[in-house]
Amino acid sequence: MSTLVVFEDEAHGAFEIATALRAVFDLRCGAETLLERIRARAACNDVCLVVRPEHLELGREMHPEASFTGPAAGEALFVNGRLLPQGGDLPRLTAGPAAGFLLFNADTLVAARTTGAETARVHSALASALAAPSTPSLRAVLARECAALPHIELGGEPERTRDGSVLVAHLWDLVRYNGRALCDDFRFGPGAGIDSGALVYPGVYLLQENAIRIGPGCRLKPGVVLDAEDGPITLDANVEVQPQVVLRGPLYVGPGCVLKAGAKIHEGTSFGPRCKIGGEVEESIVQGFSNKQHEGFLGHAYLGEWVNLGADTNNSDLKNNYSNVRTWESGRNVDTGMMFVGLLAGDHVKSAINTQFNTGTVVGLSSQIFGSGFPPKFVPPFSWGGATALETYTFDRALGTARTVMQRRKVELSAAYERALRRAFDRWEGAPRALLPEA
């Protein structure tokens, strides 16, 4: 049996607003993280992960089942952690000559199969590229170190991705493809049904019941509507849906979530575990352990973990002139190519009541946002303030808040987690806290 090797690559910087405390492959899209999707679709028992050096300690804590030291010489299947596999594409992407191959999309390694000493060489090249990104390119290094392996061009074999698999390149891509991923997850999963341990009160309406799955321990109160006519709905274990909630698929609600009375949850939305959600949400992803309990609109947004949006927090996701949304990425103001982009927020972000976020606003890790008016389009990590001014949110205060919030959910803030927070703070402490130019 081959070892599955899932790796980050040099494009991880595009996701930095959400990956200070996790690898790119731990980001959510659909009902699963990218890593969970790849593992579920790959026929491999052993898993090895290749991550940035600064993420190694926390990565080991998050994935105790995986190796981080590299597979022994032998058969291995390498898959880029930015891959969003769909349908039956993964077996096609990883099919090739028995002696091994490297599959590229331009200069990006998408997948590989290796045997013998080639396995260690490919792993070493991937780890070195993350440790010290520089010229020559990874592709050039692999061409030199693994000269015997044929290079296959993905562009010349489009049938390998005929079910719609993509390499996500930006954080907003996860939102863009979320609805498609949700439908694929439902097809790949156990299918429709109501678990015998679920409690569905009289007065709950299920539209298109053959596209609805309700897990064990769920409780659905009177007046709830699950509308799966436009896509499947999955409620994972122990979800509480309070009265008068309307859910429209495709939708995934993670284990232990609470959907507050009167909430309106629209298509293309995913909630990770133990979120509390109210108000109106559309085509958004919440990584997990986050609260948006009150009225207010969240649309085409991505929220990390341990986020709390105060009452009547709203984000815009469409510009008045209907032009493409521009937003911050890797120090630049970039055109997303999308008409709809909402709030993109890292872990531990907090907003006060009545906060307003403009279209495509990016808010970094451990920022506290309050006050009237729109905050800047880019709020650096560890910021304190809003539209009129931003200051640095000191590390001790940020750490104390994070520890308190996590303890409330009986989650320990470990020493490795604290060190990862400290590294992020040290990187951003001196960042300018000014408005991102509008465009």
Tab-separated table of C-alpha atoms in Angstrom:
chain	number	residue	atom	x	y	z
A	1	MET	CA	0.000	0.000	0.000
A	2	SER	CA	1.318	3.437	-0.946
A	3	THR	CA	1.913	6.238	1.520
A	4	LEU	CA	-0.165	9.349	0.863
A	5	VAL	CA	1.948	12.518	1.014
A	6	VAL	CA	-0.068	15.767	1.105
A	7	PHE	CA	2.081	18.857	0.783
A	8	GLU	CA	1.935	22.615	0.979
A	9	ASP	CA	3.692	24.450	-1.819
A	10	GLU	CA	5.168	27.867	-2.528
A	11	ALA	CA	1.684	29.344	-3.183
A	12	HIS	CA	0.712	29.097	0.511
A	13	GLY	CA	1.307	32.840	0.949
A	14	ALA	CA	-1.914	33.668	-0.883
A	15	PHE	CA	-3.830	32.122	2.042
A	16	GLU	CA	-1.841	33.739	4.841
A	17	ILE	CA	-4.814	35.577	6.354
A	18	ALA	CA	-6.312	32.173	7.301
A	19	THR	CA	-3.242	29.971	7.736
A	20	ALA	CA	-1.218	31.449	10.582
A	21	LEU	CA	-2.399	28.548	12.733
A	22	ARG	CA	-2.955	25.805	10.157
A	23	ALA	CA	-1.717	24.452	6.875
A	24	VAL	CA	-3.469	25.353	3.637
A	25	PHE	CA	-4.814	21.809	3.374
A	26	ASP	CA	-6.600	22.257	6.715
A	27	LEU	CA	-8.859	24.964	5.257
A	28	ARG	CA	-12.511	24.027	4.804
A	29	CYS	CA	-14.391	23.776	1.514
A	30	GLY	CA	-17.672	21.906	1.369
A	31	ALA	CA	-18.309	19.519	4.240
A	32	GLU	CA	-14.614	18.763	4.741
A	33	THR	CA	-11.187	20.300	4.830
A	34	LEU	CA	-9.031	19.901	1.742
A	35	LEU	CA	-6.965	17.274	3.562
A	36	GLU	CA	-10.034	15.326	4.649
A	37	ARG	CA	-11.301	15.289	1.058
A	38	ILE	CA	-7.990	14.035	-0.330
A	39	ARG	CA	-7.626	11.338	2.351
A	40	ALA	CA	-11.186	10.108	1.854
A	41	ARG	CA	-10.620	9.681	-1.872
A	42	ALA	CA	-7.103	8.185	-1.821
A	43	ALA	CA	-6.633	4.470	-1.200
A	44	CYS	CA	-3.764	4.874	1.277
A	45	ASN	CA	-3.508	3.879	4.931
A	46	ASP	CA	-0.388	5.832	5.900
A	47	VAL	CA	-0.299	9.621	5.674
A	48	CYS	CA	2.691	11.976	5.579
A	49	LEU	CA	2.282	15.765	5.643
A	50	VAL	CA	4.745	18.357	4.324
A	51	VAL	CA	4.270	21.814	5.848
A	52	ARG	CA	6.125	25.086	6.357
A	53	PRO	CA	8.820	24.761	9.047
A	54	GLU	CA	7.037	27.252	11.313
A	55	HIS	CA	3.910	25.106	11.199
A	56	LEU	CA	5.620	21.820	12.005
A	57	GLU	CA	5.098	21.819	15.780
A	58	LEU	CA	1.428	22.791	15.657
A	59	GLY	CA	0.852	20.502	12.679
A	60	ARG	CA	2.073	17.503	14.660
A	61	GLU	CA	-0.330	18.441	17.441
A	62	MET	CA	-3.263	18.777	15.043
A	63	HIS	CA	-2.489	15.557	13.159
A	64	PRO	CA	-1.002	13.007	15.566
A	65	GLU	CA	-1.964	10.222	13.163
A	66	ALA	CA	0.343	11.521	10.430
A	67	SER	CA	4.080	11.445	9.845
A	68	PHE	CA	5.983	14.685	9.284
A	69	THR	CA	9.420	13.173	8.696
A	70	GLY	CA	8.856	11.809	5.210
A	71	PRO	CA	7.976	8.352	3.925
A	72	ALA	CA	10.553	5.604	3.847
A	73	ALA	CA	11.798	4.631	0.419
A	74	GLY	CA	8.911	2.832	-1.241
A	75	GLU	CA	5.668	3.555	-3.014
A	76	ALA	CA	4.169	6.994	-2.402
A	77	LEU	CA	1.340	9.082	-3.764
A	78	PHE	CA	2.005	12.842	-3.588
A	79	VAL	CA	-0.956	15.248	-3.764
A	80	ASN	CA	-0.819	19.051	-3.632
A	81	GLY	CA	-2.695	20.264	-0.532
A	82	ARG	CA	-4.399	22.994	-2.581
A	83	LEU	CA	-6.203	20.391	-4.669
A	84	LEU	CA	-9.994	20.365	-4.378
A	85	PRO	CA	-10.788	16.895	-5.763
A	86	GLN	CA	-14.207	16.328	-7.287
A	87	GLY	CA	-16.037	13.208	-8.414
A	88	GLY	CA	-13.674	10.534	-9.696
A	89	ASP	CA	-10.859	12.901	-10.648
A	90	LEU	CA	-8.323	11.911	-7.975
A	91	PRO	CA	-7.722	8.392	-9.352
A	92	ARG	CA	-7.303	9.915	-12.822
A	93	LEU	CA	-4.924	12.601	-11.537
A	94	THR	CA	-2.783	9.996	-9.825
A	95	ALA	CA	-2.765	7.458	-12.654
A	96	GLY	CA	0.391	7.070	-14.676
A	97	PRO	CA	3.354	4.849	-15.475
A	98	ALA	CA	3.958	2.105	-12.919
A	99	ALA	CA	7.535	3.267	-12.444
A	100	GLY	CA	6.315	6.724	-11.387
A	101	PHE	CA	5.644	10.184	-12.801
A	102	LEU	CA	5.304	13.876	-11.939
A	103	LEU	CA	2.098	15.713	-12.929
A	104	PHE	CA	2.464	19.477	-13.423
A	105	ASN	CA	0.131	22.353	-14.117
A	106	ALA	CA	2.632	24.826	-15.598
A	107	ASP	CA	5.332	24.968	-12.864
A	108	THR	CA	3.068	23.686	-10.081
A	109	LEU	CA	3.372	20.078	-8.967
A	110	VAL	CA	-0.182	18.709	-8.743
A	111	ALA	CA	0.497	15.046	-7.995
A	112	ALA	CA	3.140	12.358	-8.316
A	113	ARG	CA	3.668	8.643	-7.928
A	114	THR	CA	7.075	7.413	-6.883
A	115	THR	CA	8.852	4.227	-5.914
A	116	GLY	CA	12.144	3.454	-4.247
A	117	ALA	CA	14.687	6.243	-3.811
A	118	GLU	CA	12.613	8.649	-5.915
A	119	THR	CA	10.156	8.917	-3.013
A	120	ALA	CA	12.757	10.409	-0.685
A	121	ARG	CA	14.062	12.731	-3.414
A	122	VAL	CA	10.639	14.213	-4.154
A	123	HIS	CA	9.878	14.628	-0.446
A	124	SER	CA	13.214	16.320	0.158
A	125	ALA	CA	12.658	18.740	-2.734
A	126	LEU	CA	9.215	19.696	-1.420
A	127	ALA	CA	10.464	20.265	2.117
A	128	SER	CA	13.437	22.307	0.907
A	129	ALA	CA	11.227	24.525	-1.272
A	130	LEU	CA	9.108	25.409	1.783
A	131	ALA	CA	12.097	25.954	4.038
A	132	ALA	CA	13.959	28.272	1.658
A	133	PRO	CA	11.877	29.340	-1.347
A	134	SER	CA	14.213	30.572	-4.054
A	135	THR	CA	15.416	29.874	-7.538
A	136	PRO	CA	15.673	27.414	-9.144
A	137	SER	CA	11.997	26.499	-9.170
A	138	LEU	CA	10.695	23.307	-7.622
A	139	ARG	CA	10.086	21.967	-11.098
A	140	ALA	CA	13.709	22.597	-12.056
A	141	VAL	CA	14.926	20.870	-8.879
A	142	LEU	CA	12.721	17.844	-9.528
A	143	ALA	CA	13.890	17.694	-13.143
A	144	ARG	CA	17.464	17.500	-11.856
A	145	GLU	CA	16.958	15.215	-8.863
A	146	CYS	CA	14.364	12.890	-10.435
A	147	ALA	CA	15.487	12.815	-14.050
A	148	ALA	CA	14.126	9.309	-14.569
A	149	LEU	CA	10.551	10.305	-13.768
A	150	PRO	CA	8.467	11.451	-16.749
A	151	HIS	CA	6.821	14.863	-16.522
A	152	ILE	CA	3.132	14.920	-17.501
A	153	GLU	CA	1.435	18.204	-18.360
A	154	LEU	CA	-2.065	18.536	-16.934
A	155	GLY	CA	-2.960	21.040	-19.647
A	156	GLY	CA	-2.435	18.353	-22.255
A	157	GLU	CA	-4.704	15.855	-20.494
A	158	PRO	CA	-7.891	17.745	-19.525
A	159	GLU	CA	-9.808	14.500	-19.027
A	160	ARG	CA	-8.001	14.056	-15.708
A	161	THR	CA	-10.148	16.854	-14.230
A	162	ARG	CA	-13.371	16.238	-16.126
A	163	ASP	CA	-15.394	16.233	-12.869
A	164	GLY	CA	-14.277	19.774	-12.039
A	165	SER	CA	-11.289	19.375	-9.698
A	166	VAL	CA	-9.230	22.536	-9.261
A	167	LEU	CA	-6.144	23.823	-7.518
A	168	VAL	CA	-7.422	26.645	-5.336
A	169	ALA	CA	-5.194	29.689	-5.672
A	170	HIS	CA	-6.823	32.252	-3.349
A	171	LEU	CA	-8.798	32.241	-0.117
A	172	TRP	CA	-11.910	33.414	-1.957
A	173	ASP	CA	-11.649	30.371	-4.254
A	174	LEU	CA	-12.839	28.251	-1.327
A	175	VAL	CA	-16.037	30.332	-1.228
A	176	ARG	CA	-16.310	30.293	-5.038
A	177	TYR	CA	-16.281	26.486	-5.211
A	178	ASN	CA	-18.073	25.742	-1.945
A	179	GLY	CA	-21.474	24.968	-3.440
A	180	ARG	CA	-19.950	22.580	-5.963
A	181	ALA	CA	-17.953	20.862	-3.226
A	182	LEU	CA	-21.053	20.471	-1.029
A	183	CYS	CA	-22.910	18.659	-3.802
A	184	ASP	CA	-19.908	16.415	-4.428
A	185	ASP	CA	-19.600	15.618	-0.713
A	186	PHE	CA	-23.230	14.545	-0.565
A	187	ARG	CA	-22.797	12.234	-3.562
A	188	PHE	CA	-19.626	10.793	-2.057
A	189	GLY	CA	-21.139	10.390	1.441
A	190	PRO	CA	-23.722	8.040	2.949
A	191	GLY	CA	-26.643	9.767	1.245
A	192	ALA	CA	-30.020	10.910	2.486
A	193	GLY	CA	-31.697	9.805	5.697
A	194	ILE	CA	-32.764	10.765	9.196
A	195	ASP	CA	-30.786	9.045	11.938
A	196	SER	CA	-32.885	7.170	14.483
A	197	GLY	CA	-31.252	9.242	17.221
A	198	ALA	CA	-32.419	12.551	15.737
A	199	LEU	CA	-35.465	14.383	17.089
A	200	VAL	CA	-37.565	16.063	14.401
A	201	TYR	CA	-40.573	17.772	15.963
A	202	PRO	CA	-43.959	18.007	14.236
A	203	GLY	CA	-44.114	21.165	12.157
A	204	VAL	CA	-40.688	20.684	10.555
A	205	TYR	CA	-40.853	20.801	6.754
A	206	LEU	CA	-38.437	18.812	4.584
A	207	LEU	CA	-38.498	19.746	0.906
A	208	GLN	CA	-36.816	17.158	-1.352
A	209	GLU	CA	-36.210	14.709	1.502
A	210	ASN	CA	-34.101	12.453	-0.744
A	211	ALA	CA	-31.389	15.171	-0.647
A	212	ILE	CA	-31.397	15.712	3.138
A	213	ARG	CA	-29.302	13.982	5.789
A	214	ILE	CA	-29.961	14.558	9.499
A	215	GLY	CA	-27.356	13.066	11.825
A	216	PRO	CA	-27.582	11.483	15.275
A	217	GLY	CA	-28.476	13.714	18.190
A	218	CYS	CA	-29.898	16.505	16.001
A	219	ARG	CA	-32.914	18.419	17.288
A	220	LEU	CA	-35.141	20.306	14.850
A	221	LYS	CA	-37.851	22.482	16.422
A	222	PRO	CA	-41.281	23.400	14.999
A	223	GLY	CA	-41.344	25.864	12.131
A	224	VAL	CA	-37.995	24.772	10.699
A	225	VAL	CA	-37.794	24.455	6.897
A	226	LEU	CA	-35.106	22.451	5.093
A	227	ASP	CA	-35.301	23.274	1.379
A	228	ALA	CA	-33.085	20.942	-0.660
A	229	GLU	CA	-34.663	21.562	-4.053
A	230	ASP	CA	-31.539	23.376	-5.305
A	231	GLY	CA	-28.916	21.299	-3.486
A	232	PRO	CA	-28.397	18.787	-0.678
A	233	ILE	CA	-28.486	19.588	3.029
A	234	THR	CA	-26.419	17.760	5.653
A	235	LEU	CA	-26.804	18.283	9.387
A	236	ASP	CA	-23.955	16.511	11.151
A	237	ALA	CA	-24.243	15.042	14.659
A	238	ASN	CA	-25.837	16.972	17.536
A	239	VAL	CA	-26.957	20.017	15.573
A	240	GLU	CA	-29.644	22.113	17.255
A	241	VAL	CA	-32.000	23.969	14.904
A	242	GLN	CA	-34.227	26.355	16.817
A	243	PRO	CA	-37.766	27.375	15.749
A	244	GLN	CA	-38.444	29.227	12.497
A	245	VAL	CA	-35.042	28.583	10.938
A	246	VAL	CA	-34.943	28.334	7.118
A	247	LEU	CA	-32.143	26.282	5.542
A	248	ARG	CA	-31.509	26.156	1.777
A	249	GLY	CA	-29.113	23.758	0.117
A	250	PRO	CA	-26.480	23.043	-0.808
A	251	LEU	CA	-25.544	23.358	2.860
A	252	TYR	CA	-23.420	21.622	5.486
A	253	VAL	CA	-23.815	22.204	9.230
A	254	GLY	CA	-21.007	20.709	11.312
A	255	PRO	CA	-21.287	18.714	14.548
A	256	GLY	CA	-22.468	20.541	17.631
A	257	CYS	CA	-23.628	23.675	15.806
A	258	VAL	CA	-26.571	25.743	17.054
A	259	LEU	CA	-28.727	27.605	14.523
A	260	LYS	CA	-30.555	30.334	16.388
A	261	ALA	CA	-34.281	30.989	16.143
A	262	GLY	CA	-35.303	32.753	12.945
A	263	ALA	CA	-31.975	32.283	11.157
A	264	LYS	CA	-31.981	32.308	7.359
A	265	ILE	CA	-29.166	30.156	5.945
A	266	HIS	CA	-28.919	30.240	2.163
A	267	GLU	CA	-27.239	28.061	-0.431
A	268	GLY	CA	-23.508	27.432	-0.736
A	269	THR	CA	-22.768	27.647	2.989
A	270	SER	CA	-20.614	25.473	5.275
A	271	PHE	CA	-20.233	25.637	9.046
A	272	GLY	CA	-17.454	23.723	10.762
A	273	PRO	CA	-17.900	22.210	14.228
A	274	ARG	CA	-19.525	23.957	17.200
A	275	CYS	CA	-20.587	27.229	15.621
A	276	LYS	CA	-23.487	29.378	16.815
A	277	ILE	CA	-25.222	31.046	13.890
A	278	GLY	CA	-28.112	33.501	13.608
A	279	GLY	CA	-29.316	36.206	11.238
A	280	GLU	CA	-28.777	35.788	7.492
A	281	VAL	CA	-25.887	33.886	5.887
A	282	GLU	CA	-25.320	33.205	2.191
A	283	GLU	CA	-22.535	31.376	0.313
A	284	SER	CA	-20.082	31.539	3.194
A	285	ILE	CA	-17.648	29.268	5.010
A	286	VAL	CA	-17.020	29.278	8.747
A	287	GLN	CA	-14.005	27.150	9.644
A	288	GLY	CA	-15.383	26.212	13.084
A	289	PHE	CA	-15.822	27.219	16.747
A	290	SER	CA	-17.094	30.657	15.722
A	291	ASN	CA	-20.167	32.723	16.603
A	292	LYS	CA	-22.457	34.866	14.509
A	293	GLN	CA	-25.422	34.543	16.804
A	294	HIS	CA	-27.366	37.723	16.094
A	295	GLU	CA	-29.123	39.555	13.284
A	296	GLY	CA	-26.960	40.839	10.463
A	297	PHE	CA	-25.894	39.675	7.003
A	298	LEU	CA	-22.823	37.555	6.189
A	299	GLY	CA	-22.402	36.835	2.482
A	300	HIS	CA	-19.695	35.321	0.265
A	301	ALA	CA	-17.449	35.358	3.328
A	302	TYR	CA	-14.771	33.207	4.902
A	303	LEU	CA	-14.366	33.178	8.698
A	304	GLY	CA	-11.636	31.336	10.573
A	305	GLU	CA	-11.959	29.716	13.999
A	306	TRP	CA	-12.837	31.472	17.276
A	307	VAL	CA	-14.395	34.452	15.478
A	308	ASN	CA	-17.203	36.373	17.182
A	309	LEU	CA	-19.337	38.844	15.237
A	310	GLY	CA	-21.281	41.216	17.463
A	311	ALA	CA	-25.006	41.904	17.115
A	312	ASP	CA	-26.013	43.494	13.808
A	313	THR	CA	-22.594	43.039	12.227
A	314	ASN	CA	-23.011	43.166	8.437
A	315	ASN	CA	-20.768	42.729	5.440
A	316	SER	CA	-21.262	43.983	1.897
A	317	ASP	CA	-20.528	41.394	-0.784
A	318	LEU	CA	-21.492	43.362	-3.922
A	319	LYS	CA	-20.259	46.756	-5.132
A	320	ASN	CA	-22.832	49.366	-6.104
A	321	ASN	CA	-21.481	49.497	-9.662
A	322	TYR	CA	-21.434	45.670	-9.986
A	323	SER	CA	-17.752	45.649	-10.927
A	324	ASN	CA	-15.259	42.995	-9.806
A	325	VAL	CA	-14.316	43.120	-6.153
A	326	ARG	CA	-10.726	44.043	-5.337
A	327	THR	CA	-9.192	42.909	-2.078
A	328	TRP	CA	-5.896	42.461	-0.230
A	329	GLU	CA	-3.632	39.492	-0.833
A	330	SER	CA	0.075	39.123	-0.118
A	331	GLY	CA	0.634	42.855	0.292
A	332	ARG	CA	-1.188	43.841	-2.893
A	333	ASN	CA	-4.617	45.130	-3.833
A	334	VAL	CA	-5.798	42.527	-6.356
A	335	ASP	CA	-8.761	41.973	-8.633
A	336	THR	CA	-10.567	38.825	-7.495
A	337	GLY	CA	-12.315	38.410	-10.833
A	338	MET	CA	-15.538	37.952	-8.865
A	339	MET	CA	-18.600	40.173	-8.505
A	340	PHE	CA	-19.413	38.807	-5.031
A	341	VAL	CA	-16.790	38.774	-2.251
A	342	GLY	CA	-17.579	39.532	1.372
A	343	LEU	CA	-15.564	39.481	4.586
A	344	LEU	CA	-12.359	37.395	4.735
A	345	ALA	CA	-11.384	37.026	8.390
A	346	GLY	CA	-8.649	35.083	10.156
A	347	ASP	CA	-8.873	33.278	13.494
A	348	HIS	CA	-9.836	35.056	16.733
A	349	VAL	CA	-11.317	38.106	15.001
A	350	LYS	CA	-13.947	39.980	17.051
A	351	SER	CA	-16.389	42.685	15.954
A	352	ALA	CA	-18.489	44.942	18.179
A	353	ILE	CA	-22.202	45.556	17.733
A	354	ASN	CA	-23.285	47.353	14.558
A	355	THR	CA	-19.943	46.804	12.816
A	356	GLN	CA	-19.999	47.288	9.034
A	357	PHE	CA	-17.502	45.621	6.693
A	358	ASN	CA	-17.128	46.874	3.137
A	359	THR	CA	-16.999	44.595	0.106
A	360	GLY	CA	-13.905	42.375	0.113
A	361	THR	CA	-12.622	43.493	3.520
A	362	VAL	CA	-9.768	41.401	4.941
A	363	VAL	CA	-9.285	41.231	8.721
A	364	GLY	CA	-6.236	39.506	10.143
A	365	LEU	CA	-5.704	37.171	13.084
A	366	SER	CA	-6.644	38.358	16.599
A	367	SER	CA	-8.044	41.724	15.556
A	368	GLN	CA	-10.691	43.613	17.540
A	369	ILE	CA	-12.941	45.828	15.397
A	370	PHE	CA	-15.330	48.461	16.772
A	371	GLY	CA	-16.716	51.953	16.155
A	372	SER	CA	-18.883	53.584	13.499
A	373	GLY	CA	-18.120	53.666	9.793
A	374	PHE	CA	-16.341	51.115	7.618
A	375	PRO	CA	-13.003	49.857	8.954
A	376	PRO	CA	-10.093	49.775	6.479
A	377	LYS	CA	-10.345	47.294	3.601
A	378	PHE	CA	-7.276	45.583	5.078
A	379	VAL	CA	-6.888	45.235	8.829
A	380	PRO	CA	-3.490	43.704	9.682
A	381	PRO	CA	-3.347	40.895	12.246
A	382	PHE	CA	-3.356	41.983	15.897
A	383	SER	CA	-5.160	45.259	15.289
A	384	TRP	CA	-7.380	47.185	17.714
A	385	GLY	CA	-9.803	49.842	16.439
A	386	GLY	CA	-11.864	50.659	13.397
A	387	ALA	CA	-12.603	53.353	10.841
A	388	THR	CA	-10.921	56.232	12.653
A	389	ALA	CA	-7.736	54.560	13.874
A	390	LEU	CA	-5.997	51.214	14.339
A	391	GLU	CA	-3.497	50.328	17.030
A	392	THR	CA	-1.546	47.180	17.757
A	393	TYR	CA	-3.446	44.724	19.913
A	394	THR	CA	-0.686	43.635	22.291
A	395	PHE	CA	0.282	40.003	22.411
A	396	ASP	CA	-0.553	39.479	26.083
A	397	ARG	CA	-4.056	40.868	25.592
A	398	ALA	CA	-4.613	38.826	22.437
A	399	LEU	CA	-3.336	35.662	24.115
A	400	GLY	CA	-5.502	36.229	27.179
A	401	THR	CA	-8.620	36.699	25.064
A	402	ALA	CA	-7.867	33.623	22.996
A	403	ARG	CA	-7.284	31.503	26.084
A	404	THR	CA	-10.559	32.641	27.663
A	405	VAL	CA	-12.593	32.049	24.512
A	406	MET	CA	-11.168	28.562	23.984
A	407	GLN	CA	-11.651	27.580	27.628
A	408	ARG	CA	-15.348	28.408	27.283
A	409	ARG	CA	-15.549	25.550	24.744
A	410	LYS	CA	-13.296	23.367	26.905
A	411	VAL	CA	-10.463	23.546	24.364
A	412	GLU	CA	-6.920	23.921	25.708
A	413	LEU	CA	-4.674	26.599	24.260
A	414	SER	CA	-1.515	24.528	24.063
A	415	ALA	CA	2.090	25.667	24.290
A	416	ALA	CA	2.517	24.942	20.573
A	417	TYR	CA	-0.545	27.055	19.767
A	418	GLU	CA	0.795	29.913	21.898
A	419	ARG	CA	4.156	29.791	20.128
A	420	ALA	CA	2.398	29.887	16.736
A	421	LEU	CA	0.437	32.955	17.877
A	422	ARG	CA	3.668	34.586	19.047
A	423	ARG	CA	5.358	33.971	15.687
A	424	ALA	CA	2.420	35.586	13.910
A	425	PHE	CA	2.501	38.560	16.280
A	426	ASP	CA	6.245	39.053	15.835
A	427	ARG	CA	5.793	39.082	12.074
A	428	TRP	CA	3.015	41.708	12.082
A	429	GLU	CA	3.897	43.831	15.125
A	430	GLY	CA	5.477	46.614	13.101
A	431	ALA	CA	3.066	46.503	10.148
A	432	PRO	CA	1.603	49.840	9.006
A	433	ARG	CA	-2.015	50.104	10.130
A	434	ALA	CA	-3.450	52.339	7.430
A	435	LEU	CA	-6.199	52.222	4.855
A	436	LEU	CA	-5.787	49.957	1.866
A	437	PRO	CA	-6.191	52.136	-1.232
A	438	GLU	CA	-9.661	51.812	-2.707
A	439	ALA	CA	-10.085	50.655	-6.282
